[in-house]
Amino acid sequence: MAPSSIAILGGGLTGLSAAFHLSRRFPAAQITLLNKDIHFGGWIHSRRAKITLKDGRETSVLLEAGPRTLRPNSKSVLELINLLGLSPSLLTVPKSSPAARNRFLRLPGTQGLLRIPSSPLSILTSGLSPKSSSLHSPLGHILLSAVAREPFRPWNRPLMIEDESVDEFLSRRFGSEFARIFGSALVHGIYAADSRELSVRAAFPSLWDAEERGRGSLVTGFLRPSKVSATAEVDDPYQLGDVSKQMRGVSVYSFSQGIGALVDALLRELRTRRNVRLLGGVSATGLRMNPRTAQFEITTSSCETLRATHIVSAVPLPSLKGLLSPKMPLPHLTANPYSSVTAVNLVFLASPGHALHPVGFGYLVPRASSEHEENVILGCVFDSPSMSAQEAPWSAGIVKMTAMLRKPLTSIPRLVEMLSEQLGVRLPDPLIVKVHDNAHCIPLLRVGHLQRMQELSDVLRGEPWRGKLEVIGAGVGGVSVGDCVEAGRRAGRSWA
Ligand SMILES: Cc1cc2nc3c(=O)[nH]c(=O)nc-3n(C[C@H](O)[C@H](O)[C@H](O)COP(=O)(O)OP(=O)(O)OC[C@H]3O[C@@H](n4cnc5c(N)ncnc54)[C@H](O)[C@@H]3O)c2cc1C
């Protein structure tokens, strides 16, 4: 039976996307969304900070505490951009631009930054040029020899395993040095976590699938076409308008007011929907099923009891666990730890002709080769080359970058010193420093995650839940903004 009342727990991007799509799909249902924080959008925080330039003019810079750019591979996000009318404020970075092509690693024990070759082919072709150094750079050598050997390695996935860590997987196919340098850096950049703990099937399913398609070889697998299941899209096609055309050849994108524009537009739209009630600053404190009415009862921090025929939980899984009575437990809600990451926005004024970093996207720091070394800095994003249009045209000379740290910041001068050392440039004193301690922000999907989520989903289909409670969000179906928006889009599909 179609729902008559739906409660959505959590107003991060997952919950907001669920509210947007459910209110369209079930216009007769009363939808209430509860969000613990007054601020909606969860980890998405885009804020402007005022700055006075040397000539006395005032301007502002856009600073992000969470996601800062998105890749155009998620159709559900592109659909929101279309349906919410956000195209005019899109800022796109072409794949061909140096801001997109130049990505760096900082290898402990080497000087400055090393550019990651954009493909093994680029190492070969640039190696033909006498000026080129990529073939001789440590990264070019490691990448080329790992990729060239991989197709000749036998199919070496151990029998009967259903999952393994990203590090184990990459070590098997490309060798342990490749796995430590490239794999760990990638996982630092996305999960702020250790690649030895992250499930390859949950985090990078395309790698696991390519190994199967290539009968053991990833390189071969990627050269073979994959069987894409288009069933879901045929049933419910994405409404993309012209946005997919705008995204042709685009590497990453954001908006003139940052990623927060997506949250603001969702809120504006939801506030016009008569069947939606948004409760900010109100948390769910308990959740139970009343066996007499067969309805859910949600107690809240505002001492209200909400009743709903259906629920979407879009809160972190440990928070959901805290809401349930021990008589009605759900499995695996605390199986994954959450990484904490401190994002530090730094704004500098560079003198003309004095670059503070190479033009590019930024750099990542791989896991140290020795357990005794520890890199506090996971990486640093160069915000200015890709997103300078977020600032006024007269803001030339302003350089924004964001350092990602695995621990809370203890000293700003020390951080500036460490960044200067890694960049090989003496950074001036920053004009603005904004520190965001994002505690327990990214779920670390441990090995076996997909199996555990399947078991959770099986329990939710049985008694007493009977499919009326859906559990979604970053800790379930993937941490990217695209995964979260897609999960909200799919919520309640079985309720019609
Ligand atoms: C620093 C950082 C950088 C990132 N960069 C990127 C990036 O570049 N690209 C990308 O794709 N992804 C990125 N991500 C990941 C992505 O932003 C998140 O995974 C995503 O926003 C999570 O959305 P969510 O709605 O599932 O969860 P959350 O954002 O965690 O939202 C959960 C919401 O639930 C609310 N809540 C909690 N408990 C209760 C309760 N009891 N009752 C009611 N409400 C409750 C909270 O107030 C919160 O608003 C980044 C994340 C971080 C932290």
XYZ file of C-alpha atoms and ligand atoms in Angstrom:
549
model
C 0.000 0.000 0.000
C 1.269 3.503 -0.838
C 2.520 5.416 2.211
C 0.267 8.016 3.790
C 2.942 9.463 6.059
C 6.718 9.272 5.686
C 9.349 10.321 8.214
C 12.847 11.004 6.891
C 15.555 10.946 9.541
C 18.552 13.102 8.635
C 18.755 16.177 6.418
C 22.163 15.642 4.844
C 22.254 15.308 1.078
C 20.830 11.759 1.257
C 17.797 12.786 3.315
C 17.175 15.922 1.225
C 17.370 13.934 -2.008
C 14.938 11.370 -0.536
C 12.513 14.159 0.458
C 12.724 15.701 -3.020
C 12.011 12.458 -4.876
C 9.501 10.955 -2.421
C 7.421 14.130 -2.367
C 7.136 13.913 -6.167
C 6.417 10.188 -6.190
C 3.862 10.263 -3.344
C 2.200 13.706 -3.541
C -0.599 12.539 -1.237
C 1.768 11.428 1.544
C 2.689 13.774 4.398
C 6.489 13.882 4.599
C 8.377 15.077 7.680
C 12.160 15.430 7.603
C 14.035 15.726 10.895
C 17.578 17.002 11.027
C 19.622 17.136 14.224
C 21.594 20.200 13.158
C 19.980 23.553 12.405
C 22.150 23.530 9.284
C 20.801 21.191 6.594
C 23.165 19.448 4.184
C 25.253 17.424 6.666
C 28.929 17.619 5.733
C 28.341 20.150 2.975
C 29.306 23.604 4.216
C 30.020 26.391 1.716
C 30.664 29.775 3.323
C 32.061 33.101 2.165
C 34.747 34.835 4.208
C 35.420 38.569 3.870
C 38.856 39.734 2.896
C 40.418 43.168 2.451
C 42.851 43.450 -0.433
C 46.094 45.478 -0.263
C 44.447 48.370 -2.136
C 41.729 48.494 0.546
C 39.002 46.913 -1.580
C 36.770 44.402 0.180
C 35.909 41.101 -1.381
C 35.042 37.597 -0.270
C 36.342 34.104 -0.902
C 34.286 30.937 -1.008
C 35.477 28.273 1.420
C 34.326 24.670 1.576
C 34.558 22.464 4.678
C 33.391 19.325 2.865
C 33.135 18.441 -0.829
C 34.431 21.213 -3.112
C 34.118 19.794 -6.628
C 32.125 16.901 -8.086
C 32.761 14.609 -11.033
C 30.006 14.531 -13.661
C 29.609 10.729 -13.533
C 26.518 10.746 -11.322
C 23.364 11.176 -13.388
C 21.250 11.635 -10.278
C 23.184 14.799 -9.350
C 23.005 16.096 -12.934
C 19.260 15.467 -12.800
C 18.951 17.598 -9.650
C 20.942 20.366 -11.350
C 18.438 20.269 -14.205
C 15.284 20.008 -12.098
C 16.403 22.671 -9.627
C 17.472 25.096 -12.365
C 21.099 25.258 -11.234
C 22.712 25.188 -14.712
C 23.335 28.976 -14.900
C 25.515 28.854 -11.783
C 27.578 25.826 -12.882
C 31.351 26.243 -12.993
C 33.051 23.515 -15.005
C 36.683 22.491 -15.383
C 37.511 20.896 -18.777
C 39.427 17.612 -18.770
C 42.020 19.224 -21.033
C 42.864 22.071 -18.614
C 46.046 21.929 -16.520
C 43.853 22.382 -13.412
C 42.317 18.980 -14.168
C 45.248 17.166 -15.761
C 47.952 17.987 -13.266
C 47.623 15.917 -10.127
C 50.561 15.360 -7.832
C 51.899 13.063 -5.173
C 54.240 13.984 -2.412
C 56.551 11.063 -1.742
C 58.267 11.201 1.621
C 62.009 11.330 1.109
C 61.848 13.141 -2.258
C 61.929 16.852 -3.051
C 58.773 18.802 -3.881
C 55.820 17.285 -5.732
C 55.785 14.582 -8.397
C 53.260 14.827 -11.207
C 51.162 11.694 -11.684
C 51.290 10.656 -15.350
C 47.727 11.013 -16.647
C 47.932 7.524 -18.253
C 50.563 4.855 -18.861
C 50.380 5.853 -22.527
C 51.291 9.414 -21.618
C 54.447 8.119 -19.934
C 55.438 6.394 -23.145
C 54.605 9.282 -25.460
C 56.087 11.969 -23.223
C 59.098 9.720 -22.761
C 59.817 10.147 -26.468
C 60.366 13.844 -25.949
C 63.924 14.738 -24.940
C 62.549 17.360 -22.516
C 60.307 14.899 -20.747
C 61.157 13.666 -17.318
C 58.087 11.507 -16.540
C 59.685 8.271 -17.721
C 62.560 8.887 -15.375
C 60.450 10.108 -12.482
C 59.923 7.507 -9.738
C 56.153 7.603 -10.374
C 56.436 7.032 -14.127
C 58.701 4.074 -13.544
C 56.481 2.445 -10.887
C 53.290 3.026 -12.876
C 54.651 1.818 -16.193
C 56.270 -1.343 -14.894
C 53.186 -2.250 -12.785
C 50.741 -1.740 -15.639
C 52.937 -3.407 -18.273
C 53.355 -6.535 -16.142
C 49.789 -6.869 -14.916
C 48.271 -8.668 -17.944
C 50.990 -11.337 -17.642
C 50.323 -12.088 -13.985
C 48.183 -15.215 -13.576
C 44.624 -15.005 -12.274
C 45.623 -14.873 -8.622
C 42.407 -14.128 -6.723
C 42.345 -16.653 -3.868
C 39.595 -19.247 -4.220
C 36.352 -18.603 -2.342
C 37.076 -15.001 -1.376
C 34.206 -12.596 -1.826
C 36.039 -9.406 -0.917
C 39.423 -8.075 0.185
C 41.056 -4.775 1.066
C 42.004 -2.258 -1.611
C 45.641 -2.764 -0.626
C 45.474 -6.562 -0.947
C 43.702 -6.328 -4.282
C 46.144 -3.821 -5.825
C 49.166 -5.662 -4.391
C 47.983 -8.894 -6.025
C 47.573 -7.304 -9.432
C 50.163 -4.501 -9.521
C 52.637 -5.225 -6.736
C 52.941 -3.876 -3.214
C 54.865 -0.699 -4.120
C 52.157 0.405 -6.552
C 49.477 -0.449 -3.966
C 51.219 1.517 -1.220
C 51.951 4.578 -3.315
C 48.953 4.968 -5.638
C 46.309 2.949 -3.750
C 46.939 4.427 -0.327
C 47.081 7.982 -1.720
C 43.769 7.523 -3.542
C 42.126 6.177 -0.402
C 43.566 9.072 1.636
C 41.991 11.460 -0.871
C 38.508 9.929 -0.827
C 38.122 8.211 2.542
C 40.870 9.782 4.685
C 41.494 6.167 5.642
C 43.935 3.281 5.371
C 43.676 1.293 2.110
C 44.511 -1.848 4.117
C 41.122 -1.595 5.824
C 38.831 -0.492 3.000
C 36.748 -3.027 1.037
C 37.633 -3.033 -2.652
C 34.189 -4.295 -3.626
C 32.366 -1.587 -1.702
C 34.700 1.277 -2.584
C 35.807 0.425 -6.127
C 33.417 -2.198 -7.534
C 34.552 -1.446 -11.090
C 38.042 -2.826 -10.259
C 36.630 -6.119 -8.992
C 34.354 -6.406 -12.053
C 37.176 -5.586 -14.483
C 39.308 -8.353 -12.984
C 36.479 -10.804 -13.708
C 35.866 -9.467 -17.220
C 39.576 -9.728 -17.970
C 39.699 -13.302 -16.600
C 42.160 -12.195 -13.963
C 43.670 -9.132 -15.623
C 42.353 -5.690 -14.799
C 44.093 -4.105 -17.770
C 42.440 -6.608 -20.131
C 39.132 -6.197 -18.310
C 39.128 -2.439 -18.774
C 39.732 -2.906 -22.497
C 36.628 -5.149 -22.766
C 33.170 -3.573 -22.800
C 31.243 -4.013 -19.567
C 27.653 -5.255 -19.485
C 25.849 -2.236 -18.079
C 22.423 -2.957 -16.683
C 20.211 -0.205 -17.983
C 16.977 -1.637 -16.547
C 16.656 0.886 -13.730
C 17.190 3.772 -16.108
C 14.604 2.472 -18.578
C 12.014 2.240 -15.785
C 12.799 5.675 -14.409
C 14.912 7.693 -16.855
C 16.955 10.572 -15.508
C 15.600 13.979 -16.447
C 18.839 15.577 -17.542
C 17.687 18.359 -19.875
C 20.725 20.081 -21.381
C 22.940 19.396 -18.381
C 24.557 16.283 -19.879
C 25.566 18.385 -22.905
C 27.089 21.019 -20.597
C 29.103 18.241 -18.962
C 30.749 16.961 -22.142
C 34.526 16.974 -21.713
C 34.214 18.160 -18.095
C 36.526 16.799 -15.422
C 34.928 18.339 -12.328
C 32.371 21.009 -11.542
C 30.964 23.149 -8.760
C 28.735 26.226 -8.549
C 29.454 29.923 -8.169
C 28.320 29.679 -4.524
C 29.966 26.276 -3.978
C 28.484 22.811 -3.466
C 26.151 24.312 -0.847
C 24.145 25.682 -3.818
C 22.754 22.167 -4.240
C 21.544 22.083 -0.637
C 20.096 25.623 -0.814
C 18.208 24.826 -4.029
C 16.818 21.588 -2.549
C 15.642 23.446 0.544
C 14.049 26.228 -1.538
C 12.191 23.643 -3.594
C 11.125 21.509 -0.621
C 9.753 24.582 1.196
C 7.328 25.106 -1.693
C 5.988 21.529 -1.450
C 2.790 21.451 0.568
C 3.270 17.836 1.622
C 6.763 18.415 3.118
C 7.622 19.616 6.638
C 11.297 20.357 7.387
C 12.345 20.295 11.040
C 15.876 21.664 11.494
C 17.558 21.399 14.892
C 15.288 18.500 15.881
C 16.751 15.041 16.326
C 15.026 11.712 16.454
C 15.643 10.238 19.911
C 13.782 6.917 19.592
C 12.123 4.746 16.994
C 9.667 1.925 17.545
C 6.876 0.104 15.778
C 3.523 0.214 17.554
C 2.179 -3.316 17.080
C -1.428 -2.180 17.649
C -1.481 0.494 14.928
C 1.336 -1.030 12.819
C 2.738 2.508 12.581
C 6.173 3.800 13.459
C 6.499 6.141 16.420
C 9.452 8.502 16.480
C 10.230 10.441 19.620
C 12.082 13.696 19.060
C 14.282 16.144 20.959
C 11.382 18.619 20.798
C 9.296 16.150 22.860
C 6.962 15.482 19.960
C 5.997 11.941 18.945
C 5.740 11.605 15.182
C 3.735 8.785 13.637
C 4.525 7.492 10.189
C 3.532 4.550 8.042
C 6.988 4.523 6.398
C 10.482 5.699 7.321
C 13.683 6.526 5.501
C 16.694 6.588 7.779
C 19.462 8.771 6.297
C 21.419 9.271 9.535
C 24.828 7.656 10.148
C 24.326 3.971 11.012
C 25.604 4.268 14.619
C 23.043 7.083 15.170
C 20.272 4.788 13.927
C 21.424 2.086 16.312
C 21.034 4.571 19.175
C 17.358 5.073 18.236
C 16.304 1.432 18.259
C 15.049 -0.486 21.238
C 17.106 -3.589 22.113
C 13.939 -5.612 21.389
C 14.056 -4.592 17.720
C 17.752 -4.553 16.800
C 19.173 -4.310 13.298
C 22.435 -6.042 12.353
C 25.793 -4.480 11.411
C 25.013 -0.840 12.259
C 28.347 -0.380 14.026
C 30.500 -2.647 11.840
C 32.296 0.279 10.162
C 34.381 2.910 11.953
C 34.197 6.530 10.739
C 37.289 8.528 9.721
C 37.821 12.018 11.060
C 39.467 14.639 8.903
C 40.421 18.214 9.658
C 40.039 20.438 6.608
C 42.003 23.685 6.817
C 41.165 26.412 4.303
C 44.124 28.737 3.754
C 43.961 31.945 1.760
C 47.179 33.704 0.718
C 48.039 36.762 -1.306
C 50.727 35.903 -3.847
C 53.065 38.555 -5.226
C 52.931 38.904 -9.040
C 55.114 36.294 -10.742
C 55.518 34.298 -7.535
C 53.478 31.077 -7.812
C 52.703 29.394 -4.499
C 52.023 26.007 -6.072
C 52.101 24.400 -9.513
C 48.947 24.748 -11.609
C 46.899 21.649 -10.927
C 44.269 19.967 -8.827
C 46.406 19.368 -5.752
C 48.451 16.598 -4.225
C 48.044 13.520 -2.062
C 50.482 11.960 0.370
C 50.733 8.142 0.265
C 51.212 5.920 3.297
C 54.757 6.103 4.600
C 56.953 3.099 3.837
C 57.832 2.717 7.502
C 55.355 2.316 10.348
C 57.473 4.756 12.389
C 56.798 7.697 10.074
C 53.402 9.328 10.125
C 52.178 11.921 7.696
C 49.750 14.274 9.392
C 48.903 15.821 6.006
C 46.807 13.494 3.842
C 46.833 15.883 0.917
C 46.157 19.420 -0.197
C 43.689 20.706 -2.783
C 44.635 23.725 -4.879
C 41.244 25.421 -5.029
C 42.190 28.486 -7.062
C 43.175 27.036 -10.471
C 39.842 25.235 -10.910
C 37.449 27.494 -9.034
C 38.845 31.040 -9.338
C 35.470 32.079 -10.852
C 33.969 31.747 -7.362
C 35.815 34.959 -6.526
C 35.353 38.471 -7.942
C 37.513 39.244 -11.028
C 39.533 41.840 -9.093
C 40.686 39.198 -6.617
C 43.782 38.359 -8.701
C 46.640 37.252 -6.502
C 44.383 35.475 -4.025
C 45.383 31.835 -3.659
C 43.066 29.358 -1.909
C 44.139 25.909 -0.872
C 42.733 23.329 1.530
C 44.919 20.983 3.529
C 43.401 17.710 4.712
C 44.831 16.483 8.010
C 44.338 13.190 9.771
C 44.509 14.900 13.191
C 43.177 18.185 14.602
C 45.461 21.143 13.904
C 47.795 22.096 16.734
C 49.665 25.053 15.235
C 48.958 27.161 12.138
C 52.610 28.299 11.665
C 53.700 24.641 11.841
C 51.126 23.667 9.199
C 52.288 26.488 6.906
C 55.874 25.332 7.419
C 54.987 21.706 6.556
C 53.073 22.771 3.449
C 55.981 25.015 2.374
C 58.313 22.088 2.735
C 56.070 19.775 0.702
C 55.459 22.364 -2.024
C 59.093 23.393 -2.164
C 57.981 27.062 -1.917
C 58.127 29.452 1.025
C 54.468 30.282 1.703
C 53.705 33.759 3.119
C 51.562 34.203 6.226
C 47.976 33.319 5.317
C 45.317 36.061 5.235
C 42.606 33.626 6.294
C 42.745 30.285 8.061
C 39.485 28.381 8.659
C 39.738 25.083 10.491
C 36.966 22.491 10.213
C 37.330 19.515 12.528
C 35.093 17.026 10.740
C 34.863 14.324 13.386
C 33.630 10.857 12.340
C 32.650 12.168 8.932
C 33.415 9.399 6.416
C 32.419 5.757 6.954
C 35.249 3.326 6.335
C 33.491 0.516 4.469
C 35.359 -2.473 5.811
C 35.966 -5.722 3.968
C 32.682 -7.667 3.750
C 30.569 -4.471 3.705
C 28.384 -5.527 0.747
C 27.566 -8.853 2.367
C 26.678 -7.148 5.647
C 24.445 -4.615 3.903
C 22.693 -7.465 2.087
C 21.990 -9.092 5.472
C 20.674 -5.774 6.822
C 18.414 -5.383 3.818
C 17.101 -8.965 4.244
C 16.216 -8.251 7.888
C 14.433 -5.022 6.886
C 12.280 -6.937 4.420
C 11.141 -9.358 7.158
C 8.990 -8.890 10.287
C 8.339 -6.493 11.911
C 9.720 -3.986 9.381
C 8.156 -5.456 6.208
C 10.146 -3.127 3.943
C 8.607 0.002 5.466
C 11.873 1.188 7.000
C 14.586 1.939 4.438
C 18.134 2.526 5.639
C 20.278 4.563 3.249
C 23.130 7.082 3.299
C 26.894 7.294 3.046
C 27.426 4.363 5.433
C 25.281 2.026 3.353
C 25.579 2.544 -0.388
C 28.753 4.608 -0.847
C 30.156 7.891 0.385
C 30.256 10.060 -2.719
C 27.758 12.862 -3.190
C 26.536 10.961 -6.266
C 25.974 7.758 -4.258
C 24.038 9.696 -1.599
C 21.796 11.544 -4.078
C 21.160 8.300 -5.990
C 20.218 6.482 -2.765
C 17.694 9.244 -1.983
C 16.319 8.957 -5.510
C 15.744 5.223 -5.088
C 14.198 5.449 -1.619
C 10.713 4.023 -1.364
C 10.695 2.426 -4.815
C 9.089 -0.714 -3.410
C 6.317 1.211 -1.616
C 4.085 2.042 -4.561
C 35.745 16.718 4.318
C 34.898 15.945 3.348
C 35.147 16.053 1.983
C 34.356 15.335 1.072
N 34.610 15.478 -0.261
C 33.812 14.844 -1.162
C 34.004 15.057 -2.560
O 34.882 15.815 -2.967
N 33.184 14.404 -3.421
C 32.182 13.584 -2.994
O 31.457 13.005 -3.820
N 31.976 13.364 -1.659
C 32.758 13.980 -0.747
N 32.552 13.787 0.598
C 31.537 12.808 1.039
C 30.112 13.356 1.057
O 30.111 14.733 1.282
C 29.318 12.681 2.180
O 29.475 11.280 2.144
C 27.838 12.999 2.073
O 27.623 14.390 2.081
C 27.084 12.299 3.214
O 25.718 12.641 3.156
P 24.646 11.943 4.088
O 23.388 12.723 3.943
O 24.569 10.486 3.818
O 25.208 12.059 5.576
P 25.534 13.327 6.465
O 26.067 14.437 5.661
O 26.367 12.788 7.582
O 24.112 13.780 7.030
C 23.477 13.126 8.095
C 22.498 14.109 8.725
O 21.798 13.410 9.749
C 21.584 14.293 10.817
N 21.369 13.457 12.020
C 22.252 12.695 12.710
N 21.638 12.065 13.729
C 20.330 12.433 13.682
C 19.175 12.128 14.456
N 19.241 11.310 15.511
N 17.992 12.696 14.113
C 17.890 13.545 13.055
N 18.970 13.871 12.300
C 20.152 13.325 12.593
C 22.811 15.175 10.885
O 22.477 16.415 11.495
C 23.165 15.309 9.390
O 22.638 16.499 8.842
C 33.318 14.487 1.537
C 33.057 14.390 2.916
C 33.827 15.108 3.810
C 33.505 15.011 5.271
